[in-house]
């Protein structure tokens, strides 16, 4: 979710130099979360344990499988790209659109074209 449902200010206050009046709705926007270049190294090996992204929560309610989940996702994407080495976007990049929602950010579709890898026989060394 890129935005959390609104909360309402209980008292007049100031936040980040902005005046907030009692009763005004406040939305927490997470779209920019996890993008601070001072924290991220673009080195996937060093990013495994980075807790700056709270998608898996933190503290006593943290997901116990966040590290395996990240590894599984990374491996799955790498294997898909390896198995489809000639995958290309099937439409111009500016034709790919996101769902018009305040709460979720996801693509409506992602059309691609690809040719299967030339060697589609299973690797006999993997059991």
Short mmCIF file of N, CA and C in Angstrom, two decimals:
data_model
loop_
_atom_site.label_atom_id
_atom_site.label_comp_id
_atom_site.label_asym_id
_atom_site.label_seq_id
_atom_site.Cartn_x
_atom_site.Cartn_y
_atom_site.Cartn_z
N UNK A 1 0.84 -1.18 0.00
CA UNK A 1 0.00 0.00 0.00
C UNK A 1 0.88 1.23 0.00
N UNK A 2 0.60 2.16 -0.88
CA UNK A 2 1.40 3.38 -0.92
C UNK A 2 0.86 4.44 0.02
N UNK A 3 -0.39 4.36 0.41
CA UNK A 3 -0.98 5.32 1.35
C UNK A 3 -1.83 4.57 2.36
N UNK A 4 -1.75 5.00 3.57
CA UNK A 4 -2.56 4.40 4.63
C UNK A 4 -3.85 5.19 4.74
N UNK A 5 -4.94 4.56 5.15
CA UNK A 5 -6.20 5.30 5.33
C UNK A 5 -6.01 6.49 6.26
N UNK A 6 -6.82 7.51 6.03
CA UNK A 6 -6.66 8.78 6.75
C UNK A 6 -6.86 8.63 8.25
N UNK A 7 -6.08 9.39 8.97
CA UNK A 7 -6.29 9.63 10.40
C UNK A 7 -6.64 11.11 10.49
N UNK A 8 -7.16 11.54 11.58
CA UNK A 8 -7.57 12.94 11.72
C UNK A 8 -6.86 13.57 12.90
N UNK A 9 -6.38 14.79 12.69
CA UNK A 9 -5.66 15.51 13.75
C UNK A 9 -6.59 15.74 14.93
N UNK A 10 -6.12 15.40 16.11
CA UNK A 10 -6.93 15.55 17.33
C UNK A 10 -6.81 16.96 17.92
N UNK A 11 -5.71 17.62 17.61
CA UNK A 11 -5.48 18.99 18.12
C UNK A 11 -4.78 19.78 17.02
N UNK A 12 -4.85 21.11 17.10
CA UNK A 12 -4.06 21.95 16.21
C UNK A 12 -2.59 21.69 16.52
N UNK A 13 -1.78 21.60 15.47
CA UNK A 13 -0.36 21.33 15.68
C UNK A 13 0.43 21.80 14.48
N UNK A 14 1.71 21.63 14.53
CA UNK A 14 2.58 21.92 13.41
C UNK A 14 3.48 20.71 13.19
N UNK A 15 3.64 20.32 11.94
CA UNK A 15 4.46 19.16 11.60
C UNK A 15 5.29 19.50 10.38
N UNK A 16 6.59 19.43 10.50
CA UNK A 16 7.47 19.74 9.37
C UNK A 16 7.26 21.13 8.82
N UNK A 17 6.94 22.08 9.71
CA UNK A 17 6.72 23.46 9.27
C UNK A 17 5.34 23.72 8.69
N UNK A 18 4.48 22.71 8.69
CA UNK A 18 3.12 22.85 8.14
C UNK A 18 2.11 22.88 9.28
N UNK A 19 1.23 23.86 9.25
CA UNK A 19 0.19 23.96 10.26
C UNK A 19 -0.91 22.94 9.95
N UNK A 20 -1.30 22.17 10.96
CA UNK A 20 -2.36 21.18 10.82
C UNK A 20 -3.46 21.56 11.81
N UNK A 21 -4.67 21.70 11.29
CA UNK A 21 -5.82 22.12 12.09
C UNK A 21 -6.56 20.89 12.60
N UNK A 22 -7.03 20.95 13.85
CA UNK A 22 -7.80 19.86 14.44
C UNK A 22 -8.91 19.43 13.47
N UNK A 23 -8.99 18.12 13.24
CA UNK A 23 -10.03 17.57 12.36
C UNK A 23 -9.59 17.37 10.92
N UNK A 24 -8.44 17.93 10.53
CA UNK A 24 -7.97 17.74 9.15
C UNK A 24 -7.52 16.29 8.95
N UNK A 25 -7.80 15.73 7.75
CA UNK A 25 -7.34 14.36 7.49
C UNK A 25 -5.84 14.34 7.20
N UNK A 26 -5.20 13.29 7.67
CA UNK A 26 -3.78 13.09 7.42
C UNK A 26 -3.60 11.72 6.80
N UNK A 27 -2.93 11.65 5.67
CA UNK A 27 -2.63 10.38 5.03
C UNK A 27 -1.14 10.13 5.12
N UNK A 28 -0.78 8.93 5.52
CA UNK A 28 0.62 8.54 5.56
C UNK A 28 0.96 7.95 4.19
N UNK A 29 1.85 8.62 3.45
CA UNK A 29 2.25 8.16 2.13
C UNK A 29 3.59 7.45 2.20
N UNK A 30 3.63 6.19 1.78
CA UNK A 30 4.84 5.39 1.87
C UNK A 30 5.55 5.21 0.52
N UNK A 31 5.08 5.88 -0.52
CA UNK A 31 5.64 5.66 -1.85
C UNK A 31 7.13 5.92 -1.91
N UNK A 32 7.63 6.87 -1.15
CA UNK A 32 9.05 7.19 -1.19
C UNK A 32 9.87 6.39 -0.19
N UNK A 33 9.21 5.57 0.59
CA UNK A 33 9.93 4.79 1.60
C UNK A 33 10.95 3.87 0.94
N UNK A 34 12.04 3.68 1.62
CA UNK A 34 13.08 2.76 1.17
C UNK A 34 13.84 3.27 -0.06
N UNK A 35 13.89 4.59 -0.23
CA UNK A 35 14.61 5.13 -1.39
C UNK A 35 15.77 6.05 -1.00
N UNK A 36 16.11 6.12 0.26
CA UNK A 36 17.17 7.02 0.71
C UNK A 36 18.53 6.49 0.25
N UNK A 37 19.22 7.22 -0.63
CA UNK A 37 20.51 6.74 -1.13
C UNK A 37 21.59 6.67 -0.06
N UNK A 38 21.39 7.34 1.09
CA UNK A 38 22.36 7.25 2.18
C UNK A 38 22.28 5.88 2.86
N UNK A 39 21.17 5.20 2.70
CA UNK A 39 20.98 3.90 3.35
C UNK A 39 21.25 2.76 2.38
N UNK A 40 20.87 2.93 1.14
CA UNK A 40 20.95 1.84 0.17
C UNK A 40 22.22 1.90 -0.65
N UNK A 41 22.78 0.74 -0.88
CA UNK A 41 24.08 0.64 -1.53
C UNK A 41 24.00 0.11 -2.96
N UNK A 42 22.84 -0.36 -3.39
CA UNK A 42 22.67 -1.05 -4.67
C UNK A 42 23.49 -2.34 -4.71
N UNK A 43 23.87 -2.82 -3.55
CA UNK A 43 24.58 -4.09 -3.43
C UNK A 43 23.62 -5.08 -2.78
N UNK A 44 23.00 -5.97 -3.57
CA UNK A 44 21.99 -6.86 -3.01
C UNK A 44 22.49 -7.74 -1.88
N UNK A 45 23.77 -8.03 -1.84
CA UNK A 45 24.29 -8.86 -0.75
C UNK A 45 24.28 -8.09 0.58
N UNK A 46 24.53 -6.79 0.52
CA UNK A 46 24.53 -5.98 1.74
C UNK A 46 23.12 -5.56 2.14
N UNK A 47 22.17 -5.61 1.22
CA UNK A 47 20.82 -5.14 1.49
C UNK A 47 19.95 -6.19 2.19
N UNK A 48 20.38 -7.43 2.26
CA UNK A 48 19.56 -8.51 2.80
C UNK A 48 18.98 -8.15 4.16
N UNK A 49 19.78 -7.67 5.09
CA UNK A 49 19.31 -7.41 6.44
C UNK A 49 18.92 -5.96 6.69
N UNK A 50 18.82 -5.15 5.65
CA UNK A 50 18.50 -3.75 5.82
C UNK A 50 17.07 -3.61 6.33
N UNK A 51 16.91 -3.00 7.50
CA UNK A 51 15.59 -2.89 8.11
C UNK A 51 14.95 -1.53 7.85
N UNK A 52 15.47 -0.76 6.91
CA UNK A 52 14.90 0.56 6.66
C UNK A 52 13.55 0.45 5.95
N UNK A 53 13.26 -0.66 5.34
CA UNK A 53 11.98 -0.85 4.67
C UNK A 53 11.09 -1.65 5.63
N UNK A 54 9.92 -1.12 5.95
CA UNK A 54 9.07 -1.77 6.94
C UNK A 54 7.98 -2.62 6.30
N UNK A 55 8.13 -3.01 5.05
CA UNK A 55 7.15 -3.87 4.40
C UNK A 55 6.96 -5.18 5.14
N UNK A 56 7.97 -5.61 5.86
CA UNK A 56 7.88 -6.84 6.66
C UNK A 56 7.73 -6.50 8.13
N UNK A 57 7.46 -5.23 8.44
CA UNK A 57 7.27 -4.74 9.80
C UNK A 57 8.59 -4.76 10.56
N UNK A 58 8.52 -4.50 11.85
CA UNK A 58 9.72 -4.45 12.67
C UNK A 58 9.32 -4.71 14.12
N UNK A 59 10.31 -4.87 14.96
CA UNK A 59 10.05 -5.09 16.37
C UNK A 59 9.38 -6.42 16.64
N UNK A 60 8.52 -6.49 17.67
CA UNK A 60 7.93 -7.76 18.05
C UNK A 60 6.96 -8.32 17.01
N UNK A 61 6.52 -7.47 16.08
CA UNK A 61 5.57 -7.93 15.06
C UNK A 61 6.23 -8.16 13.71
N UNK A 62 7.55 -8.22 13.67
CA UNK A 62 8.23 -8.40 12.39
C UNK A 62 7.98 -9.79 11.82
N UNK A 63 8.02 -9.87 10.52
CA UNK A 63 7.83 -11.14 9.84
C UNK A 63 9.04 -12.04 10.12
N UNK A 64 8.83 -13.24 10.61
CA UNK A 64 9.97 -14.11 10.90
C UNK A 64 10.63 -14.66 9.64
N UNK A 65 9.98 -14.52 8.49
CA UNK A 65 10.53 -15.09 7.26
C UNK A 65 10.91 -14.02 6.25
N UNK A 66 11.19 -12.80 6.69
CA UNK A 66 11.47 -11.74 5.72
C UNK A 66 12.74 -12.00 4.92
N UNK A 67 13.79 -12.49 5.55
CA UNK A 67 15.03 -12.75 4.81
C UNK A 67 14.84 -13.88 3.81
N UNK A 68 14.26 -15.03 4.20
CA UNK A 68 14.01 -16.07 3.20
C UNK A 68 13.06 -15.59 2.08
N UNK A 69 12.07 -14.77 2.43
CA UNK A 69 11.13 -14.27 1.41
C UNK A 69 11.86 -13.42 0.38
N UNK A 70 12.76 -12.55 0.84
CA UNK A 70 13.52 -11.72 -0.10
C UNK A 70 14.42 -12.58 -0.98
N UNK A 71 15.07 -13.57 -0.38
CA UNK A 71 15.94 -14.46 -1.16
C UNK A 71 15.13 -15.26 -2.19
N UNK A 72 13.98 -15.77 -1.78
CA UNK A 72 13.14 -16.53 -2.70
C UNK A 72 12.68 -15.64 -3.85
N UNK A 73 12.23 -14.43 -3.54
CA UNK A 73 11.78 -13.51 -4.59
C UNK A 73 12.91 -13.17 -5.55
N UNK A 74 14.09 -12.87 -5.00
CA UNK A 74 15.24 -12.53 -5.85
C UNK A 74 15.60 -13.71 -6.76
N UNK A 75 15.64 -14.91 -6.18
CA UNK A 75 15.99 -16.11 -6.95
C UNK A 75 14.94 -16.37 -8.03
N UNK A 76 13.65 -16.22 -7.69
CA UNK A 76 12.59 -16.47 -8.65
C UNK A 76 12.68 -15.52 -9.85
N UNK A 77 12.92 -14.25 -9.57
CA UNK A 77 13.05 -13.28 -10.68
C UNK A 77 14.28 -13.59 -11.52
N UNK A 78 15.40 -13.88 -10.87
CA UNK A 78 16.61 -14.22 -11.62
C UNK A 78 16.38 -15.44 -12.51
N UNK A 79 15.72 -16.46 -11.98
CA UNK A 79 15.47 -17.67 -12.76
C UNK A 79 14.51 -17.40 -13.92
N UNK A 80 13.49 -16.58 -13.68
CA UNK A 80 12.56 -16.24 -14.76
C UNK A 80 13.28 -15.50 -15.88
N UNK A 81 14.13 -14.55 -15.52
CA UNK A 81 14.88 -13.80 -16.53
C UNK A 81 15.90 -14.69 -17.23
N UNK A 82 16.49 -15.62 -16.50
CA UNK A 82 17.44 -16.55 -17.10
C UNK A 82 16.71 -17.49 -18.09
N UNK A 83 15.52 -17.93 -17.72
CA UNK A 83 14.75 -18.83 -18.58
C UNK A 83 14.14 -18.14 -19.79
N UNK A 84 14.03 -16.81 -19.71
CA UNK A 84 13.46 -16.02 -20.81
C UNK A 84 14.45 -14.93 -21.19
N UNK A 85 15.60 -15.31 -21.75
CA UNK A 85 16.67 -14.33 -21.96
C UNK A 85 16.33 -13.23 -22.96
N UNK A 86 15.35 -13.44 -23.80
CA UNK A 86 15.01 -12.42 -24.80
C UNK A 86 13.68 -11.74 -24.48
N UNK A 87 13.37 -11.63 -23.20
CA UNK A 87 12.12 -10.99 -22.81
C UNK A 87 12.21 -9.48 -23.06
N UNK A 88 11.18 -8.92 -23.64
CA UNK A 88 11.12 -7.48 -23.89
C UNK A 88 9.72 -6.98 -23.59
N UNK A 89 9.63 -5.72 -23.31
CA UNK A 89 8.34 -5.08 -23.06
C UNK A 89 7.55 -5.10 -24.37
N UNK A 90 6.30 -5.54 -24.30
CA UNK A 90 5.49 -5.71 -25.49
C UNK A 90 4.80 -4.45 -25.98
N UNK A 91 4.90 -3.36 -25.24
CA UNK A 91 4.31 -2.08 -25.61
C UNK A 91 5.33 -0.99 -25.29
N UNK A 92 5.16 0.21 -25.82
CA UNK A 92 6.06 1.29 -25.42
C UNK A 92 5.98 1.51 -23.91
N UNK A 93 7.09 1.86 -23.28
CA UNK A 93 7.13 2.01 -21.82
C UNK A 93 6.08 2.99 -21.31
N UNK A 94 5.81 4.06 -22.06
CA UNK A 94 4.83 5.02 -21.58
C UNK A 94 3.39 4.53 -21.71
N UNK A 95 3.20 3.36 -22.33
CA UNK A 95 1.86 2.77 -22.42
C UNK A 95 1.54 1.87 -21.23
N UNK A 96 2.53 1.59 -20.39
CA UNK A 96 2.31 0.79 -19.19
C UNK A 96 1.71 1.72 -18.13
N UNK A 97 0.53 1.37 -17.65
CA UNK A 97 -0.16 2.24 -16.72
C UNK A 97 -0.37 1.57 -15.36
N UNK A 98 -0.44 2.42 -14.35
CA UNK A 98 -0.70 1.95 -13.00
C UNK A 98 -2.18 2.07 -12.68
N UNK A 99 -2.61 1.27 -11.74
CA UNK A 99 -3.98 1.32 -11.28
C UNK A 99 -4.26 2.68 -10.65
N UNK A 100 -5.39 3.31 -10.98
CA UNK A 100 -5.70 4.62 -10.41
C UNK A 100 -6.29 4.48 -9.00
N UNK A 101 -5.43 4.34 -8.02
CA UNK A 101 -5.89 4.12 -6.65
C UNK A 101 -5.03 4.91 -5.69
N UNK A 102 -5.65 5.43 -4.65
CA UNK A 102 -4.90 6.13 -3.61
C UNK A 102 -4.24 5.16 -2.65
N UNK A 103 -4.67 3.90 -2.65
CA UNK A 103 -4.24 2.96 -1.63
C UNK A 103 -3.21 1.95 -2.11
N UNK A 104 -3.23 1.58 -3.36
CA UNK A 104 -2.31 0.57 -3.87
C UNK A 104 -1.63 1.11 -5.12
N UNK A 105 -0.37 0.74 -5.31
CA UNK A 105 0.32 1.11 -6.55
C UNK A 105 0.75 -0.18 -7.22
N UNK A 106 0.11 -0.49 -8.34
CA UNK A 106 0.47 -1.68 -9.09
C UNK A 106 0.10 -1.48 -10.55
N UNK A 107 0.78 -2.21 -11.41
CA UNK A 107 0.52 -2.10 -12.83
C UNK A 107 -0.80 -2.75 -13.18
N UNK A 108 -1.52 -2.16 -14.12
CA UNK A 108 -2.76 -2.78 -14.58
C UNK A 108 -2.44 -4.03 -15.40
N UNK A 109 -1.37 -3.95 -16.17
CA UNK A 109 -0.89 -5.11 -16.92
C UNK A 109 0.57 -4.85 -17.30
N UNK A 110 1.26 -5.91 -17.63
CA UNK A 110 2.66 -5.79 -18.05
C UNK A 110 2.86 -6.72 -19.25
N UNK A 111 2.47 -6.26 -20.43
CA UNK A 111 2.60 -7.12 -21.61
C UNK A 111 4.06 -7.27 -22.02
N UNK A 112 4.47 -8.50 -22.22
CA UNK A 112 5.84 -8.79 -22.65
C UNK A 112 5.82 -9.78 -23.80
N UNK A 113 6.90 -9.80 -24.53
CA UNK A 113 7.10 -10.83 -25.56
C UNK A 113 8.40 -11.53 -25.22
N UNK A 114 8.46 -12.81 -25.56
CA UNK A 114 9.67 -13.55 -25.27
C UNK A 114 9.72 -14.80 -26.13
N UNK A 115 10.91 -15.32 -26.27
CA UNK A 115 11.12 -16.61 -26.89
C UNK A 115 11.71 -17.51 -25.82
N UNK A 116 11.26 -18.73 -25.72
CA UNK A 116 11.83 -19.63 -24.70
C UNK A 116 13.33 -19.78 -24.88
N UNK A 117 14.00 -20.08 -23.79
CA UNK A 117 15.42 -20.33 -23.85
C UNK A 117 15.69 -21.49 -24.80
N UNK A 118 16.82 -21.47 -25.44
CA UNK A 118 17.12 -22.51 -26.43
C UNK A 118 17.23 -23.90 -25.80
N UNK A 119 17.74 -23.98 -24.59
CA UNK A 119 17.85 -25.27 -23.92
C UNK A 119 16.73 -25.38 -22.90
N UNK A 120 15.65 -26.05 -23.27
CA UNK A 120 14.51 -26.18 -22.36
C UNK A 120 14.49 -27.50 -21.64
N UNK A 121 15.48 -28.39 -21.91
CA UNK A 121 15.53 -29.68 -21.23
C UNK A 121 15.95 -29.46 -19.79
N UNK A 122 15.35 -30.20 -18.86
CA UNK A 122 15.73 -30.04 -17.46
C UNK A 122 17.19 -30.44 -17.24
N UNK A 123 17.80 -29.77 -16.31
CA UNK A 123 19.19 -30.05 -15.96
C UNK A 123 19.21 -31.35 -15.14
N UNK A 124 19.86 -32.37 -15.65
CA UNK A 124 19.86 -33.67 -14.98
C UNK A 124 20.67 -33.65 -13.69
N UNK A 125 21.50 -32.59 -13.48
CA UNK A 125 22.30 -32.56 -12.27
C UNK A 125 21.51 -32.02 -11.08
N UNK A 126 20.35 -31.43 -11.34
CA UNK A 126 19.52 -30.89 -10.25
C UNK A 126 18.52 -31.93 -9.83
N UNK A 127 18.45 -32.25 -8.58
CA UNK A 127 17.50 -33.25 -8.07
C UNK A 127 16.71 -32.69 -6.94
#
